[in-house]
Amino acid sequence: MSNIKSIKSALISVYSKDGLSPIVNKLDELGVTIFSTGGTQKFINDLGIEVVPVEEITSYPSILGGRVKTLHPKVFGGILNRQNNESDVAELENFEIPQIDVVIVDLYPFEKTVASGASEQEIIEKIDIGGISLIRAAAKNYSDVICVSSVDDYTDFLELLNDSNGNITENDRKRFATKAFNVSSHYDSAIFNYFNSDHEIAALKVSETKGKILRYGENPHQKGFFFGNFDDMFDKLHGKELSYNNLLDVDAAVTLMNEFKNDNPTFAILKHNNACGLATRETVHNAYLDALAGDPVSAFGGILICNTEIDKPTAEEIHKLFCEVVIAPSFSSEAIDILKGKKNRILLVLKEVELNKTTVRTCLNGALVQFRDYKTDSIENLDYVTNTNPTEEELEDLIFASKICKHTKSNTIVLAKNKQLCASGTGQTSRVDALNQAIHKAGTFNFDLKGAVMASDAFFPFPDCVEIADHAGIKAVIQPGGSIKDQLSIDYCNANDVAMVFTGTRHFKH
């Protein structure tokens, strides 16, 4: 403990007054002079505690509709002066500037205002100017001043006041300064990202104030962290803490199921970010059973997700399987009781939430940023390039397979039939290898590929894939097209009565 400073004065100017009363009462108990203005001043007065209006320091009223209240040399001089500097101390005395030992600020809720769908003018008015300036000044001068920069730190500061009786160490002042710069930098990043929503300026500002230390990273010898507010997306009902790999799989599951959000009951099982089973049926129970049938071996230890409530019959089937995570928009009470039968099984209720518009990943000594792949292939946008057209049932299966293909690691081939994933070839260096892998896997689990469809995430540079698929019994194909040798695949399909459609959109996933 070093350089202890006793609190004798405090400037309080906050948006949120929740939890402020105990702090004000403690400061009053310690005999601290309190300066304030506007709504905060009224709040403190209503507590029966004496307040010195900031206007008495500055000799200026709050002006411009409250836009300028604390922006004055006499306020910032009281915060920024160096108490071990004789010249600074002399200037304080000469200009009748009071020393300020504590600055308590809570900023206008800019991010919440943006999220609420407010008008641009309302959003602009929630850009805090005086508060952010006070935070930066007090945090910069932590050797003499302690800065409380958010309602989230009220409790921490009150505990510090009670424990220290108002005698604050430099270590604690620096700790609060670190929190303050975290608040100010995040606030500025949020404002920049609002103004740069079209990404006209090629600058990356990623700021997450909520972080969690994970047990480890992808492997036990790696450290791992998650930055973000998990609770904004999920209600966790049961289970152990999510691991780094769990979170990656949950992310893959949510983005995949988002494609089927408005479809009939759909169930997916994922392993290592790829779907190993997926089916759409009239009931969630049947959807789960047919998803599991797609690959009951890989399903062991997998991530389960569906687009509708999980009921008791479905839960009874799931309970027979060892799985890490089960995600749904809701669970029946009976389903919850059943699924809680495994103490480590994680149960997550997915909330209505919009996914980030961009994705970010580290690359070399920087980062790669791209807009999320929001393009979902649809029947209306298909280009029918062969003499034989797909049947209505085949068209539905082609779109179904294309949705899965979009969320499977490249190179990938997806085989589907009757809105059930038969098999996929994932992450192969050759598209032919991906197709052969999918055909072999479908055979392993006794799928008859006669009448099945094939989806590819990218074009076929040669006719080999359509030929192999045809020999396996597949008679309808969906692919982006765009190869200079597209005609070779088209010619093969025409010669063998295979229907093929082009989407015009590639869906690489690396």
PDB file of C-alpha atoms in Angstrom, residues 103-270:
ATOM      1  CA  VAL A 103     -15.109  11.603  -9.838  1.00  0.00           C
ATOM      2  CA  ILE A 104     -18.204   9.421 -10.151  1.00  0.00           C
ATOM      3  CA  VAL A 105     -19.711   9.211 -13.626  1.00  0.00           C
ATOM      4  CA  ASP A 106     -22.163   6.956 -15.449  1.00  0.00           C
ATOM      5  CA  LEU A 107     -22.405   7.726 -19.156  1.00  0.00           C
ATOM      6  CA  TYR A 108     -25.483   8.220 -21.295  1.00  0.00           C
ATOM      7  CA  PRO A 109     -26.599   4.765 -22.547  1.00  0.00           C
ATOM      8  CA  PHE A 110     -25.518   5.143 -26.163  1.00  0.00           C
ATOM      9  CA  GLU A 111     -25.538   1.429 -27.085  1.00  0.00           C
ATOM     10  CA  LYS A 112     -28.915   0.784 -25.482  1.00  0.00           C
ATOM     11  CA  THR A 113     -30.363   3.767 -27.348  1.00  0.00           C
ATOM     12  CA  VAL A 114     -29.055   2.421 -30.674  1.00  0.00           C
ATOM     13  CA  ALA A 115     -30.401  -1.062 -29.884  1.00  0.00           C
ATOM     14  CA  SER A 116     -33.830   0.373 -29.037  1.00  0.00           C
ATOM     15  CA  GLY A 117     -34.324   1.557 -32.623  1.00  0.00           C
ATOM     16  CA  ALA A 118     -34.397   5.201 -31.600  1.00  0.00           C
ATOM     17  CA  SER A 119     -34.186   8.005 -34.158  1.00  0.00           C
ATOM     18  CA  GLU A 120     -30.816   9.330 -35.230  1.00  0.00           C
ATOM     19  CA  GLN A 121     -31.375  12.562 -33.309  1.00  0.00           C
ATOM     20  CA  GLU A 122     -32.129  10.651 -30.110  1.00  0.00           C
ATOM     21  CA  ILE A 123     -29.002   8.573 -30.638  1.00  0.00           C
ATOM     22  CA  ILE A 124     -26.823  11.638 -31.221  1.00  0.00           C
ATOM     23  CA  GLU A 125     -28.106  13.222 -28.019  1.00  0.00           C
ATOM     24  CA  LYS A 126     -26.967  10.119 -26.119  1.00  0.00           C
ATOM     25  CA  ILE A 127     -23.328  10.697 -27.078  1.00  0.00           C
ATOM     26  CA  ASP A 128     -21.896  11.780 -23.742  1.00  0.00           C
ATOM     27  CA  ILE A 129     -19.360  14.610 -23.930  1.00  0.00           C
ATOM     28  CA  GLY A 130     -18.903  15.950 -20.404  1.00  0.00           C
ATOM     29  CA  GLY A 131     -18.989  12.521 -18.769  1.00  0.00           C
ATOM     30  CA  ILE A 132     -16.407  10.953 -21.049  1.00  0.00           C
ATOM     31  CA  SER A 133     -14.153  13.971 -20.556  1.00  0.00           C
ATOM     32  CA  LEU A 134     -14.432  13.689 -16.784  1.00  0.00           C
ATOM     33  CA  ILE A 135     -13.573   9.978 -16.956  1.00  0.00           C
ATOM     34  CA  ARG A 136     -10.466  10.529 -19.066  1.00  0.00           C
ATOM     35  CA  ALA A 137      -9.256  13.395 -16.893  1.00  0.00           C
ATOM     36  CA  ALA A 138      -9.764  11.570 -13.578  1.00  0.00           C
ATOM     37  CA  ALA A 139      -8.280   8.313 -14.847  1.00  0.00           C
ATOM     38  CA  LYS A 140      -5.261  10.097 -16.278  1.00  0.00           C
ATOM     39  CA  ASN A 141      -4.587  11.694 -12.907  1.00  0.00           C
ATOM     40  CA  TYR A 142      -5.040   8.462 -10.908  1.00  0.00           C
ATOM     41  CA  SER A 143      -2.026   9.355  -8.764  1.00  0.00           C
ATOM     42  CA  ASP A 144      -4.300  11.889  -7.021  1.00  0.00           C
ATOM     43  CA  VAL A 145      -7.883  11.079  -8.064  1.00  0.00           C
ATOM     44  CA  ILE A 146     -10.057   7.976  -8.058  1.00  0.00           C
ATOM     45  CA  CYS A 147     -12.496   7.605 -10.948  1.00  0.00           C
ATOM     46  CA  VAL A 148     -15.703   5.568 -10.733  1.00  0.00           C
ATOM     47  CA  SER A 149     -16.745   5.333 -14.373  1.00  0.00           C
ATOM     48  CA  SER A 150     -19.866   3.164 -14.464  1.00  0.00           C
ATOM     49  CA  VAL A 151     -22.886   2.053 -12.479  1.00  0.00           C
ATOM     50  CA  ASP A 152     -21.309  -1.422 -12.696  1.00  0.00           C
ATOM     51  CA  ASP A 153     -18.546  -0.217 -10.348  1.00  0.00           C
ATOM     52  CA  TYR A 154     -20.740   1.416  -7.683  1.00  0.00           C
ATOM     53  CA  THR A 155     -20.707  -1.693  -5.480  1.00  0.00           C
ATOM     54  CA  ASP A 156     -16.948  -2.147  -5.779  1.00  0.00           C
ATOM     55  CA  PHE A 157     -16.359   1.486  -4.857  1.00  0.00           C
ATOM     56  CA  LEU A 158     -18.745   1.359  -1.891  1.00  0.00           C
ATOM     57  CA  GLU A 159     -16.914  -1.686  -0.529  1.00  0.00           C
ATOM     58  CA  LEU A 160     -13.626   0.157  -0.952  1.00  0.00           C
ATOM     59  CA  LEU A 161     -15.001   3.193   0.880  1.00  0.00           C
ATOM     60  CA  ASN A 162     -16.222   1.070   3.757  1.00  0.00           C
ATOM     61  CA  ASP A 163     -13.010  -0.967   4.014  1.00  0.00           C
ATOM     62  CA  SER A 164     -10.649   2.002   3.757  1.00  0.00           C
ATOM     63  CA  ASN A 165     -12.779   4.595   5.507  1.00  0.00           C
ATOM     64  CA  GLY A 166     -12.064   6.933   2.611  1.00  0.00           C
ATOM     65  CA  ASN A 167      -8.285   6.451   2.560  1.00  0.00           C
ATOM     66  CA  ILE A 168      -7.529   5.180  -0.952  1.00  0.00           C
ATOM     67  CA  THR A 169      -4.234   3.635  -2.047  1.00  0.00           C
ATOM     68  CA  GLU A 170      -2.600   4.371  -5.380  1.00  0.00           C
ATOM     69  CA  ASN A 171      -3.015   0.717  -6.332  1.00  0.00           C
ATOM     70  CA  ASP A 172      -6.779   1.030  -5.977  1.00  0.00           C
ATOM     71  CA  ARG A 173      -6.832   4.342  -7.817  1.00  0.00           C
ATOM     72  CA  LYS A 174      -4.915   2.786 -10.694  1.00  0.00           C
ATOM     73  CA  ARG A 175      -7.223  -0.227 -10.680  1.00  0.00           C
ATOM     74  CA  PHE A 176     -10.236   2.034 -11.079  1.00  0.00           C
ATOM     75  CA  ALA A 177      -8.393   4.059 -13.741  1.00  0.00           C
ATOM     76  CA  THR A 178      -7.916   0.862 -15.745  1.00  0.00           C
ATOM     77  CA  LYS A 179     -11.645   0.206 -15.511  1.00  0.00           C
ATOM     78  CA  ALA A 180     -12.292   3.793 -16.573  1.00  0.00           C
ATOM     79  CA  PHE A 181     -10.224   3.570 -19.737  1.00  0.00           C
ATOM     80  CA  ASN A 182     -11.983   0.294 -20.514  1.00  0.00           C
ATOM     81  CA  VAL A 183     -15.299   2.145 -20.293  1.00  0.00           C
ATOM     82  CA  SER A 184     -14.159   5.145 -22.321  1.00  0.00           C
ATOM     83  CA  SER A 185     -12.488   3.154 -25.092  1.00  0.00           C
ATOM     84  CA  HIS A 186     -15.515   0.861 -25.430  1.00  0.00           C
ATOM     85  CA  TYR A 187     -17.853   3.853 -25.541  1.00  0.00           C
ATOM     86  CA  ASP A 188     -15.867   5.533 -28.301  1.00  0.00           C
ATOM     87  CA  SER A 189     -15.674   2.276 -30.266  1.00  0.00           C
ATOM     88  CA  ALA A 190     -19.452   1.887 -30.109  1.00  0.00           C
ATOM     89  CA  ILE A 191     -19.935   5.423 -31.409  1.00  0.00           C
ATOM     90  CA  PHE A 192     -17.451   4.906 -34.240  1.00  0.00           C
ATOM     91  CA  ASN A 193     -19.073   1.601 -35.250  1.00  0.00           C
ATOM     92  CA  TYR A 194     -22.477   3.305 -35.349  1.00  0.00           C
ATOM     93  CA  PHE A 195     -21.195   6.030 -37.648  1.00  0.00           C
ATOM     94  CA  ASN A 196     -19.208   3.514 -39.719  1.00  0.00           C
ATOM     95  CA  SER A 197     -22.005   0.964 -40.040  1.00  0.00           C
ATOM     96  CA  ASP A 198     -21.475   0.828 -43.812  1.00  0.00           C
ATOM     97  CA  HIS A 199     -17.754   0.175 -43.273  1.00  0.00           C
ATOM     98  CA  GLU A 200     -16.759   3.019 -45.585  1.00  0.00           C
ATOM     99  CA  ILE A 201     -13.683   3.481 -43.401  1.00  0.00           C
ATOM    100  CA  ALA A 202     -11.566   0.319 -43.395  1.00  0.00           C
ATOM    101  CA  ALA A 203     -10.911   0.327 -39.668  1.00  0.00           C
ATOM    102  CA  LEU A 204     -11.608  -2.417 -37.137  1.00  0.00           C
ATOM    103  CA  LYS A 205     -12.923  -1.503 -33.701  1.00  0.00           C
ATOM    104  CA  VAL A 206     -13.843  -4.585 -31.690  1.00  0.00           C
ATOM    105  CA  SER A 207     -14.659  -3.981 -28.052  1.00  0.00           C
ATOM    106  CA  GLU A 208     -16.220  -6.401 -25.576  1.00  0.00           C
ATOM    107  CA  THR A 209     -16.363  -5.410 -21.924  1.00  0.00           C
ATOM    108  CA  LYS A 210     -17.674  -8.747 -20.699  1.00  0.00           C
ATOM    109  CA  GLY A 211     -15.120 -11.554 -20.718  1.00  0.00           C
ATOM    110  CA  LYS A 212     -14.838 -15.024 -19.253  1.00  0.00           C
ATOM    111  CA  ILE A 213     -11.760 -17.142 -18.609  1.00  0.00           C
ATOM    112  CA  LEU A 214     -12.397 -20.642 -19.968  1.00  0.00           C
ATOM    113  CA  ARG A 215     -10.974 -23.862 -18.546  1.00  0.00           C
ATOM    114  CA  TYR A 216      -8.632 -23.925 -21.521  1.00  0.00           C
ATOM    115  CA  GLY A 217      -8.598 -23.241 -25.253  1.00  0.00           C
ATOM    116  CA  GLU A 218      -8.985 -25.693 -28.100  1.00  0.00           C
ATOM    117  CA  ASN A 219      -6.578 -28.028 -26.269  1.00  0.00           C
ATOM    118  CA  PRO A 220      -5.709 -28.318 -22.568  1.00  0.00           C
ATOM    119  CA  HIS A 221      -2.285 -26.710 -22.999  1.00  0.00           C
ATOM    120  CA  GLN A 222      -3.820 -23.538 -24.506  1.00  0.00           C
ATOM    121  CA  LYS A 223      -5.358 -20.676 -22.547  1.00  0.00           C
ATOM    122  CA  GLY A 224      -8.850 -19.711 -23.649  1.00  0.00           C
ATOM    123  CA  PHE A 225     -11.205 -16.761 -23.211  1.00  0.00           C
ATOM    124  CA  PHE A 226     -14.695 -15.798 -24.376  1.00  0.00           C
ATOM    125  CA  PHE A 227     -15.525 -12.131 -24.854  1.00  0.00           C
ATOM    126  CA  GLY A 228     -19.180 -11.260 -25.206  1.00  0.00           C
ATOM    127  CA  ASN A 229     -22.452 -11.346 -23.314  1.00  0.00           C
ATOM    128  CA  PHE A 230     -23.507 -14.993 -23.581  1.00  0.00           C
ATOM    129  CA  ASP A 231     -26.618 -14.295 -21.517  1.00  0.00           C
ATOM    130  CA  ASP A 232     -27.948 -11.966 -24.223  1.00  0.00           C
ATOM    131  CA  MET A 233     -28.321 -14.983 -26.505  1.00  0.00           C
ATOM    132  CA  PHE A 234     -29.126 -17.834 -24.146  1.00  0.00           C
ATOM    133  CA  ASP A 235     -30.768 -18.796 -20.890  1.00  0.00           C
ATOM    134  CA  LYS A 236     -28.702 -21.610 -19.452  1.00  0.00           C
ATOM    135  CA  LEU A 237     -30.963 -24.057 -17.654  1.00  0.00           C
ATOM    136  CA  HIS A 238     -28.505 -26.753 -16.613  1.00  0.00           C
ATOM    137  CA  GLY A 239     -25.068 -28.241 -16.981  1.00  0.00           C
ATOM    138  CA  LYS A 240     -21.368 -27.593 -16.687  1.00  0.00           C
ATOM    139  CA  GLU A 241     -19.471 -24.538 -17.899  1.00  0.00           C
ATOM    140  CA  LEU A 242     -19.158 -24.344 -21.652  1.00  0.00           C
ATOM    141  CA  SER A 243     -15.692 -24.997 -23.045  1.00  0.00           C
ATOM    142  CA  TYR A 244     -13.917 -23.266 -25.919  1.00  0.00           C
ATOM    143  CA  ASN A 245     -14.877 -26.104 -28.272  1.00  0.00           C
ATOM    144  CA  ASN A 246     -18.460 -26.138 -26.958  1.00  0.00           C
ATOM    145  CA  LEU A 247     -18.782 -22.457 -27.809  1.00  0.00           C
ATOM    146  CA  LEU A 248     -17.477 -22.975 -31.341  1.00  0.00           C
ATOM    147  CA  ASP A 249     -19.961 -25.800 -31.871  1.00  0.00           C
ATOM    148  CA  VAL A 250     -22.820 -23.789 -30.384  1.00  0.00           C
ATOM    149  CA  ASP A 251     -21.993 -20.943 -32.768  1.00  0.00           C
ATOM    150  CA  ALA A 252     -22.011 -23.340 -35.737  1.00  0.00           C
ATOM    151  CA  ALA A 253     -25.292 -24.876 -34.544  1.00  0.00           C
ATOM    152  CA  VAL A 254     -27.060 -21.544 -34.151  1.00  0.00           C
ATOM    153  CA  THR A 255     -25.979 -20.207 -37.555  1.00  0.00           C
ATOM    154  CA  LEU A 256     -27.001 -23.467 -39.234  1.00  0.00           C
ATOM    155  CA  MET A 257     -30.403 -23.677 -37.567  1.00  0.00           C
ATOM    156  CA  ASN A 258     -31.041 -20.033 -38.452  1.00  0.00           C
ATOM    157  CA  GLU A 259     -31.482 -21.295 -42.038  1.00  0.00           C
ATOM    158  CA  PHE A 260     -34.411 -23.457 -40.881  1.00  0.00           C
ATOM    159  CA  LYS A 261     -35.902 -20.974 -38.437  1.00  0.00           C
ATOM    160  CA  ASN A 262     -39.306 -20.756 -40.142  1.00  0.00           C
ATOM    161  CA  ASP A 263     -39.475 -24.345 -41.421  1.00  0.00           C
ATOM    162  CA  ASN A 264     -41.339 -27.354 -40.028  1.00  0.00           C
ATOM    163  CA  PRO A 265     -39.723 -28.977 -36.966  1.00  0.00           C
ATOM    164  CA  THR A 266     -36.057 -29.388 -37.809  1.00  0.00           C
ATOM    165  CA  PHE A 267     -33.377 -31.064 -35.718  1.00  0.00           C
ATOM    166  CA  ALA A 268     -29.614 -30.978 -36.265  1.00  0.00           C
ATOM    167  CA  ILE A 269     -26.716 -32.778 -34.620  1.00  0.00           C
ATOM    168  CA  LEU A 270     -23.263 -31.239 -35.017  1.00  0.00           C
TER     169      LEU A 270
END
